[in-house]
Amino acid sequence: MSSGADAAHMPPDSETKTPERLRRRAGRLLSGVSAQSDRLTNDGLARVNARKWHYAVLASLQEFGPGSQATLSRRTGIYRSDMVSVLNELAERGFVERTLDPDDRRRNVITITAQGRRQLRRLDKILDDLQDELLSPLSPTERDQFVGLLTRLLDHHTQRAPHPPASRP
Amino acid sequence: MSSGADAAHMPPDSETKTPERLRRRAGRLLSGVSAQSDRLTNDGLARVNARKWHYAVLASLQEFGPGSQATLSRRTGIYRSDMVSVLNELAERGFVERTLDPDDRRRNVITITAQGRRQLRRLDKILDDLQDELLSPLSPTERDQFVGLLTRLLDHHTQRAPHPPASRP
DNA sequence: GAACTAACGTTAGAGTCACTAACGTTTATG
DNA sequence: CATAAACGTTAGTGACTCTAACGTTAGTTC
């Protein structure tokens, strides 16, 4: 009707509108929503001086108990080179304790503290709220659908990774 | 049964398994799938010496016709500071032409060439295949659902951005 | 028509993120 | 005992998003 496909003169919204081709691409949609989600969670966690990796480590410790840094690395997907500073931050704040493993003196044993458990509960609450905000346009049923689809996609692409890079840091 | 919740000694899979808490978080699922998708498309496009921004610019030119760099910036979401090198690459390869706008000598007018249109068709094909690979675990109906949900989420969060940062580069 | 404001293309750079390489130390393997 | 492997750690790379500033050109206002 009114939206022109001609290229000669400039229709009013060819200035700002995103091409349909791009809007339909799943990859682009994904990175868009993911970027928005990242922004949301980063901002939300920054308000309590935390980062998303903090949550991953604390949750892992709570669920599986103490472990070495390499173990935590494998459980959370954080590279073991980056794990160092994450644990430094968590230890500074008193959420974990780093002690030498007497049975294997290469290892550090990381343990969650009472404060760490409290912090984990707080972060859980925050992330719940942020997830609510992110998924606010969807009905409860749709949210479940969405999470279900994402889970299947992620599982499929991480079990036997097509390319080796992403599975085991 | 076999998966222990105790923390004292180490059960076999507390070494590698990701905590349930993390696996259910929509934000984490999103960034996981998005990362996988990025890897897929980056690798796929690199095979023909292209990048995803190339596709965005070419698609925009094809759909809305020639435009200034600032216009392309607004249409694609690429910052105008980054648009420079993207257009350099596209011009080097002969996919676009950069000419001074005689009516407004601040502007460059970017035009897609015949080769550019051919390249766009090629990239479209490649991206279709990659999208197929990404969504392979989903049925056609589920793919539509997935894209629909993503679209609604993205639209909701970009129309009136809760935080100003992400909408208009 | 002069002075101010705003948009344009461009360069440089900050900050974050996923990821690799290499090191010294310690434990397992042959 | 020698070699290889896993650990924690440091440093650094490359990509990506985003900000700041500059010179140039165009509208706007008096």
Short mmCIF file of C-alpha atoms (C1' of nucleotides) in Angstrom, two decimals:
data_model
loop_
_atom_site.label_atom_id
_atom_site.label_comp_id
_atom_site.label_asym_id
_atom_site.label_seq_id
_atom_site.Cartn_x
_atom_site.Cartn_y
_atom_site.Cartn_z
CA MET A 1 0.00 0.00 0.00
CA SER A 2 1.85 2.99 1.28
CA SER A 3 5.31 1.67 2.02
CA GLY A 4 7.35 2.13 -1.07
CA ALA A 5 9.70 -0.43 -2.53
CA ASP A 6 11.10 2.06 -5.02
CA ALA A 7 14.56 3.28 -4.46
CA ALA A 8 14.59 6.62 -6.26
CA HIS A 9 13.33 9.07 -3.65
CA MET A 10 13.31 8.47 0.08
CA PRO A 11 10.11 7.41 1.77
CA PRO A 12 9.78 8.63 5.36
CA ASP A 13 10.57 5.44 7.22
CA SER A 14 13.27 3.92 5.08
CA GLU A 15 15.41 6.07 7.31
CA THR A 16 14.91 4.17 10.53
CA LYS A 17 13.15 0.92 9.80
CA THR A 18 14.89 -2.41 9.97
CA PRO A 19 14.56 -4.58 6.87
CA GLU A 20 12.11 -7.46 7.12
CA ARG A 21 14.85 -9.85 6.06
CA LEU A 22 16.75 -9.00 9.20
CA ARG A 23 13.77 -8.94 11.51
CA ARG A 24 12.90 -12.53 10.64
CA ARG A 25 16.34 -14.00 11.07
CA ALA A 26 16.39 -16.22 14.14
CA GLY A 27 20.04 -15.52 14.73
CA ARG A 28 19.50 -11.81 14.81
CA LEU A 29 16.43 -12.12 17.01
CA LEU A 30 18.37 -14.30 19.36
CA SER A 31 21.30 -12.00 19.76
CA GLY A 32 18.96 -9.06 20.16
CA VAL A 33 16.94 -10.61 22.95
CA SER A 34 20.06 -12.06 24.50
CA ALA A 35 21.76 -8.68 24.52
CA GLN A 36 18.73 -7.14 26.16
CA SER A 37 18.67 -9.91 28.73
CA ASP A 38 22.37 -9.48 29.45
CA ARG A 39 21.95 -5.77 29.93
CA LEU A 40 19.06 -6.36 32.29
CA THR A 41 20.84 -8.91 34.45
CA ASN A 42 24.17 -7.12 34.45
CA ASP A 43 22.53 -3.90 35.59
CA GLY A 44 20.40 -5.67 38.15
CA LEU A 45 23.29 -7.59 39.64
CA ALA A 46 25.58 -4.57 39.57
CA ARG A 47 23.12 -2.86 41.91
CA VAL A 48 24.16 -5.33 44.62
CA ASN A 49 27.75 -5.34 43.50
CA ALA A 50 27.55 -8.80 41.94
CA ARG A 51 28.09 -10.36 38.53
CA LYS A 52 26.42 -13.23 36.80
CA TRP A 53 29.43 -15.52 37.28
CA HIS A 54 29.12 -15.05 41.01
CA TYR A 55 25.71 -16.56 40.83
CA ALA A 56 26.87 -19.48 38.74
CA VAL A 57 29.64 -20.37 41.17
CA LEU A 58 27.52 -20.01 44.28
CA ALA A 59 24.71 -22.06 42.78
CA SER A 60 27.14 -24.76 41.81
CA LEU A 61 28.63 -24.91 45.28
CA GLN A 62 25.21 -25.03 46.88
CA GLU A 63 24.00 -27.82 44.65
CA PHE A 64 27.06 -30.06 44.43
CA GLY A 65 29.12 -29.08 47.41
CA PRO A 66 32.74 -27.91 47.58
CA GLY A 67 35.08 -28.44 44.68
CA SER A 68 38.34 -27.44 43.14
CA GLN A 69 38.57 -24.46 40.84
CA ALA A 70 38.88 -26.71 37.85
CA THR A 71 35.73 -28.54 38.88
CA LEU A 72 33.82 -25.31 39.28
CA SER A 73 35.11 -24.33 35.89
CA ARG A 74 33.65 -27.43 34.30
CA ARG A 75 30.36 -27.08 36.13
CA THR A 76 29.74 -23.46 35.32
CA GLY A 77 31.36 -23.02 31.93
CA ILE A 78 33.73 -20.35 33.17
CA TYR A 79 37.26 -20.73 31.87
CA ARG A 80 39.61 -21.67 34.63
CA SER A 81 41.76 -18.66 33.81
CA ASP A 82 38.79 -16.40 34.51
CA MET A 83 37.71 -18.38 37.53
CA VAL A 84 40.62 -16.93 39.49
CA SER A 85 39.31 -13.40 39.63
CA VAL A 86 35.72 -14.53 40.16
CA LEU A 87 36.81 -16.44 43.24
CA ASN A 88 38.94 -13.54 44.38
CA GLU A 89 35.87 -11.35 44.34
CA LEU A 90 33.71 -13.92 46.08
CA ALA A 91 36.37 -14.52 48.73
CA GLU A 92 36.85 -10.79 49.31
CA ARG A 93 33.16 -10.50 50.02
CA GLY A 94 33.23 -13.51 52.34
CA PHE A 95 30.95 -15.70 50.23
CA VAL A 96 33.43 -18.52 49.67
CA GLU A 97 36.54 -19.86 51.33
CA ARG A 98 39.62 -20.99 49.46
CA THR A 99 41.74 -23.57 51.25
CA LEU A 100 44.50 -25.83 50.08
CA ASP A 101 43.47 -29.43 49.55
CA PRO A 102 45.70 -31.51 51.87
CA ASP A 103 45.12 -34.62 49.75
CA ASP A 104 46.19 -32.96 46.53
CA ARG A 105 48.36 -29.96 46.96
CA ARG A 106 47.74 -28.71 43.45
CA ARG A 107 44.11 -28.08 44.24
CA ASN A 108 42.24 -25.40 46.12
CA VAL A 109 39.03 -26.48 47.76
CA ILE A 110 36.32 -23.89 47.44
CA THR A 111 33.58 -23.88 50.05
CA ILE A 112 30.50 -21.73 50.27
CA THR A 113 30.00 -19.83 53.53
CA ALA A 114 26.82 -18.94 55.41
CA GLN A 115 27.04 -15.44 53.97
CA GLY A 116 27.47 -17.00 50.56
CA ARG A 117 24.28 -18.96 50.97
CA ARG A 118 22.47 -15.81 52.01
CA GLN A 119 23.84 -13.98 49.00
CA LEU A 120 22.77 -16.82 46.74
CA ARG A 121 19.22 -16.50 48.02
CA ARG A 122 19.31 -12.78 47.37
CA LEU A 123 20.64 -13.24 43.86
CA ASP A 124 18.04 -15.89 43.14
CA LYS A 125 15.33 -13.43 44.06
CA ILE A 126 16.83 -10.70 41.92
CA LEU A 127 17.21 -12.98 38.92
CA ASP A 128 13.64 -14.17 39.32
CA ASP A 129 12.44 -10.60 39.15
CA LEU A 130 14.61 -9.78 36.17
CA GLN A 131 13.45 -12.88 34.34
CA ASP A 132 9.90 -11.76 35.01
CA GLU A 133 10.66 -8.41 33.47
CA LEU A 134 12.34 -10.00 30.49
CA LEU A 135 9.48 -12.39 29.80
CA SER A 136 6.75 -9.95 30.75
CA PRO A 137 5.15 -9.87 27.29
CA LEU A 138 4.60 -13.64 27.41
CA SER A 139 1.86 -15.58 29.17
CA PRO A 140 2.88 -18.25 31.71
CA THR A 141 2.24 -20.96 29.15
CA GLU A 142 4.32 -19.16 26.57
CA ARG A 143 7.14 -18.70 29.03
CA ASP A 144 7.25 -22.41 29.62
CA GLN A 145 7.20 -23.02 25.89
CA PHE A 146 10.01 -20.57 25.41
CA VAL A 147 12.21 -22.06 28.10
CA GLY A 148 11.46 -25.52 26.78
CA LEU A 149 12.46 -24.66 23.25
CA LEU A 150 15.64 -22.93 24.39
CA THR A 151 16.57 -25.89 26.53
CA ARG A 152 16.18 -28.31 23.68
CA LEU A 153 18.23 -26.12 21.38
CA LEU A 154 21.02 -25.70 23.89
CA ASP A 155 21.12 -29.38 24.78
CA HIS A 156 21.24 -30.38 21.16
CA HIS A 157 24.12 -28.08 20.40
CA THR A 158 26.20 -28.79 23.46
CA GLN A 159 25.96 -32.58 23.81
CA ARG A 160 28.17 -33.40 20.89
CA ALA A 161 29.31 -30.02 19.78
CA PRO A 162 29.43 -29.67 15.97
CA HIS A 163 32.51 -27.55 16.43
CA PRO A 164 34.66 -28.32 19.44
CA PRO A 165 35.01 -24.78 20.82
CA ALA A 166 32.10 -24.24 23.17
CA SER A 167 31.64 -27.32 25.28
CA ARG A 168 34.40 -27.72 27.79
CA PRO A 169 36.31 -24.72 28.99
CA MET B 1 19.29 -43.06 43.18
CA SER B 2 22.84 -42.53 42.14
CA SER B 3 23.24 -38.77 42.04
CA GLY B 4 24.30 -37.68 45.47
CA ALA B 5 23.32 -34.44 47.17
CA ASP B 6 25.87 -34.90 49.90
CA ALA B 7 28.89 -32.74 49.79
CA ALA B 8 31.52 -34.72 51.67
CA HIS B 9 33.00 -36.99 49.01
CA MET B 10 32.76 -36.46 45.30
CA PRO B 11 30.15 -38.32 43.30
CA PRO B 12 31.11 -38.98 39.67
CA ASP B 13 29.10 -36.27 37.90
CA SER B 14 29.25 -33.41 40.32
CA GLU B 15 32.46 -32.80 38.45
CA THR B 16 30.97 -31.84 35.13
CA LYS B 17 27.26 -31.34 35.55
CA THR B 18 25.67 -27.92 35.41
CA PRO B 19 23.42 -27.07 38.35
CA GLU B 20 19.70 -27.24 37.69
CA ARG B 21 19.30 -23.70 38.94
CA LEU B 22 21.46 -22.50 36.09
CA ARG B 23 19.98 -24.75 33.46
CA ARG B 24 16.53 -23.27 34.05
CA ARG B 25 17.45 -19.62 33.93
CA ALA B 26 16.09 -18.08 30.78
CA GLY B 27 18.88 -15.54 30.65
CA ARG B 28 21.52 -18.23 30.70
CA LEU B 29 19.71 -20.34 28.15
CA LEU B 30 19.39 -17.34 25.92
CA SER B 31 23.03 -16.38 25.99
CA GLY B 32 24.01 -19.98 25.51
CA VAL B 33 21.90 -20.49 22.42
CA SER B 34 22.79 -17.06 21.16
CA ALA B 35 26.49 -17.77 21.52
CA GLN B 36 26.07 -21.00 19.64
CA SER B 37 24.16 -19.23 16.92
CA ASP B 38 26.81 -16.53 16.67
CA ARG B 39 29.55 -19.09 16.35
CA LEU B 40 27.62 -20.89 13.66
CA THR B 41 26.94 -17.81 11.55
CA ASN B 42 30.36 -16.28 12.05
CA ASP B 43 32.06 -19.46 10.94
CA GLY B 44 29.68 -19.95 8.05
CA LEU B 45 30.08 -16.43 6.77
CA ALA B 46 33.83 -16.45 7.29
CA ARG B 47 33.99 -19.33 4.82
CA VAL B 48 32.97 -16.87 2.08
CA ASN B 49 34.98 -14.07 3.61
CA ALA B 50 31.94 -12.20 4.88
CA ARG B 51 30.62 -10.99 8.23
CA LYS B 52 27.14 -10.65 9.57
CA TRP B 53 27.21 -6.87 9.31
CA HIS B 54 27.82 -7.22 5.60
CA TYR B 55 24.56 -9.03 5.30
CA ALA B 56 22.70 -6.42 7.31
CA VAL B 57 23.94 -3.58 5.16
CA LEU B 58 23.33 -5.34 1.87
CA ALA B 59 19.84 -6.39 2.92
CA SER B 60 19.03 -2.87 3.97
CA LEU B 61 20.23 -1.45 0.68
CA GLN B 62 18.27 -4.02 -1.29
CA GLU B 63 15.06 -3.40 0.62
CA PHE B 64 15.08 0.38 1.00
CA GLY B 65 17.45 1.54 -1.67
CA PRO B 66 20.55 3.71 -1.38
CA GLY B 67 21.17 5.75 1.71
CA SER B 68 23.75 7.69 3.64
CA GLN B 69 25.99 5.96 6.14
CA ALA B 70 24.02 7.45 9.00
CA THR B 71 20.82 6.10 7.52
CA LEU B 72 22.29 2.66 7.15
CA SER B 73 23.45 2.93 10.71
CA ARG B 74 19.93 3.56 11.93
CA ARG B 75 18.45 0.83 9.81
CA THR B 76 20.88 -1.89 10.80
CA GLY B 77 21.81 -1.00 14.35
CA ILE B 78 25.48 -0.68 13.52
CA TYR B 79 27.13 2.31 15.15
CA ARG B 80 28.10 4.86 12.60
CA SER B 81 31.67 4.71 13.85
CA ASP B 82 31.79 1.04 12.98
CA MET B 83 29.92 1.49 9.73
CA VAL B 84 33.03 3.00 8.19
CA SER B 85 35.06 -0.17 8.15
CA VAL B 86 32.09 -2.32 7.18
CA LEU B 87 31.57 -0.16 4.11
CA ASN B 88 35.29 -0.17 3.40
CA GLU B 89 35.18 -3.94 3.26
CA LEU B 90 32.05 -4.02 1.14
CA ALA B 91 33.48 -1.43 -1.25
CA GLU B 92 36.80 -3.28 -1.52
CA ARG B 93 34.90 -6.36 -2.61
CA GLY B 94 32.85 -4.38 -5.09
CA PHE B 95 29.50 -4.95 -3.39
CA VAL B 96 28.66 -1.30 -2.76
CA GLU B 97 29.64 2.06 -4.18
CA ARG B 98 30.39 5.09 -2.07
CA THR B 99 29.79 8.41 -3.79
CA LEU B 100 29.51 11.93 -2.49
CA ASP B 101 25.94 13.22 -2.34
CA PRO B 102 25.88 16.31 -4.57
CA ASP B 103 22.82 17.65 -2.75
CA ASP B 104 24.41 17.37 0.67
CA ARG B 105 28.13 17.31 0.66
CA ARG B 106 28.34 15.95 4.18
CA ARG B 107 26.79 12.70 3.08
CA ASN B 108 28.03 9.69 1.22
CA VAL B 109 25.44 7.86 -0.82
CA ILE B 110 25.88 4.12 -0.59
CA THR B 111 24.54 2.08 -3.49
CA ILE B 112 24.44 -1.68 -3.89
CA THR B 113 26.03 -3.06 -7.05
CA ALA B 114 25.06 -6.02 -9.19
CA GLN B 115 27.78 -8.04 -7.52
CA GLY B 116 26.42 -6.91 -4.19
CA ARG B 117 23.00 -8.24 -5.07
CA ARG B 118 24.53 -11.51 -6.09
CA GLN B 119 26.45 -11.69 -2.85
CA LEU B 120 23.30 -10.91 -0.90
CA ARG B 121 21.57 -13.85 -2.54
CA ARG B 122 24.49 -16.06 -1.65
CA LEU B 123 24.52 -14.91 1.95
CA ASP B 124 20.78 -15.39 2.20
CA LYS B 125 21.21 -18.97 1.15
CA ILE B 126 24.02 -19.55 3.61
CA LEU B 127 22.08 -18.02 6.48
CA ASP B 128 19.04 -20.09 5.62
CA ASP B 129 21.12 -23.23 5.87
CA LEU B 130 22.71 -22.15 9.11
CA GLN B 131 19.35 -21.29 10.60
CA ASP B 132 18.20 -24.75 9.61
CA GLU B 133 21.11 -26.25 11.42
CA LEU B 134 20.50 -24.12 14.48
CA LEU B 135 16.81 -24.97 14.67
CA SER B 136 17.22 -28.57 13.56
CA PRO B 137 15.91 -30.07 16.80
CA LEU B 138 12.60 -28.20 16.40
CA SER B 139 9.64 -29.09 14.23
CA PRO B 140 8.44 -26.54 11.67
CA THR B 141 5.60 -25.51 13.98
CA GLU B 142 7.96 -25.10 16.87
CA ARG B 143 10.31 -23.02 14.77
CA ASP B 144 7.50 -20.64 14.00
CA GLN B 145 6.56 -20.52 17.65
CA PHE B 146 10.14 -19.82 18.59
CA VAL B 147 10.58 -17.02 16.10
CA GLY B 148 7.23 -15.58 17.11
CA LEU B 149 8.10 -15.51 20.78
CA LEU B 150 11.50 -13.98 20.12
CA THR B 151 9.96 -11.32 17.93
CA ARG B 152 7.48 -10.33 20.59
CA LEU B 153 10.19 -10.17 23.23
CA LEU B 154 12.47 -8.08 21.09
CA ASP B 155 9.72 -5.70 20.01
CA HIS B 156 8.58 -5.21 23.56
CA HIS B 157 12.04 -4.39 24.78
CA THR B 158 13.08 -2.12 21.95
CA GLN B 159 9.99 -0.01 21.35
CA ARG B 160 10.25 2.05 24.49
CA ALA B 161 13.52 0.86 25.89
CA PRO B 162 13.42 0.55 29.70
CA HIS B 163 17.00 1.74 29.68
CA PRO B 164 17.96 4.06 26.84
CA PRO B 165 21.17 2.32 25.73
CA ALA B 166 20.27 -0.25 23.14
CA SER B 167 17.81 1.22 20.73
CA ARG B 168 19.34 3.70 18.37
CA PRO B 169 23.03 3.79 17.68
"C1'" DG C 1 24.87 37.66 5.82
"C1'" DA C 2 26.88 36.37 10.31
"C1'" DA C 3 26.47 33.35 14.35
"C1'" DC C 4 24.81 29.32 16.28
"C1'" DT C 5 23.28 24.64 16.19
"C1'" DA C 6 23.06 20.17 14.41
"C1'" DA C 7 24.15 16.24 11.33
"C1'" DC C 8 27.65 13.90 8.73
"C1'" DG C 9 31.94 10.78 8.10
"C1'" DT C 10 35.94 9.60 10.41
"C1'" DT C 11 39.56 8.37 13.93
"C1'" DA C 12 40.90 6.87 18.27
"C1'" DG C 13 40.07 4.56 22.21
"C1'" DA C 14 37.76 2.47 26.41
"C1'" DG C 15 35.54 -1.64 28.36
"C1'" DT C 16 33.88 -6.06 28.29
"C1'" DC C 17 33.88 -10.73 26.90
"C1'" DA C 18 35.26 -15.51 25.37
"C1'" DC C 19 39.33 -17.71 24.64
"C1'" DT C 20 44.57 -19.18 24.14
"C1'" DA C 21 49.38 -19.71 25.71
"C1'" DA C 22 52.61 -20.40 28.85
"C1'" DC C 23 54.64 -20.70 33.62
"C1'" DG C 24 55.83 -23.29 38.00
"C1'" DT C 25 54.04 -26.69 41.03
"C1'" DT C 26 52.26 -31.10 42.14
"C1'" DT C 27 50.34 -35.57 41.20
"C1'" DA C 28 49.65 -39.71 38.37
"C1'" DT C 29 51.62 -43.08 34.76
"C1'" DG C 30 54.94 -45.91 32.55
"C1'" DC D 1 62.95 -42.43 37.82
"C1'" DA D 2 61.30 -40.07 33.67
"C1'" DT D 3 57.44 -38.36 31.23
"C1'" DA D 4 53.14 -36.78 31.00
"C1'" DA D 5 49.11 -34.72 32.89
"C1'" DA D 6 46.21 -31.63 35.91
"C1'" DC D 7 46.19 -27.68 38.75
"C1'" DG D 8 46.15 -22.48 39.77
"C1'" DT D 9 47.79 -18.36 37.92
"C1'" DT D 10 49.34 -14.48 34.85
"C1'" DA D 11 49.36 -12.30 30.60
"C1'" DG D 12 47.60 -11.36 26.41
"C1'" DT D 13 44.69 -11.66 21.92
"C1'" DG D 14 40.80 -10.61 19.03
"C1'" DA D 15 36.10 -9.42 18.52
"C1'" DC D 16 32.40 -6.60 19.78
"C1'" DT D 17 29.73 -2.68 21.76
"C1'" DC D 18 29.88 1.84 22.69
"C1'" DT D 19 31.78 6.85 23.74
"C1'" DA D 20 34.36 11.06 22.65
"C1'" DA D 21 36.07 14.22 19.81
"C1'" DC D 22 37.42 16.55 15.35
"C1'" DG D 23 36.81 18.90 10.84
"C1'" DT D 24 33.35 19.64 7.41
"C1'" DT D 25 28.89 20.93 5.69
"C1'" DA D 26 24.05 22.20 6.15
"C1'" DG D 27 19.97 24.23 8.24
"C1'" DT D 28 18.25 28.03 11.58
"C1'" DT D 29 17.85 32.55 13.66
"C1'" DC D 30 18.68 37.10 14.25
#
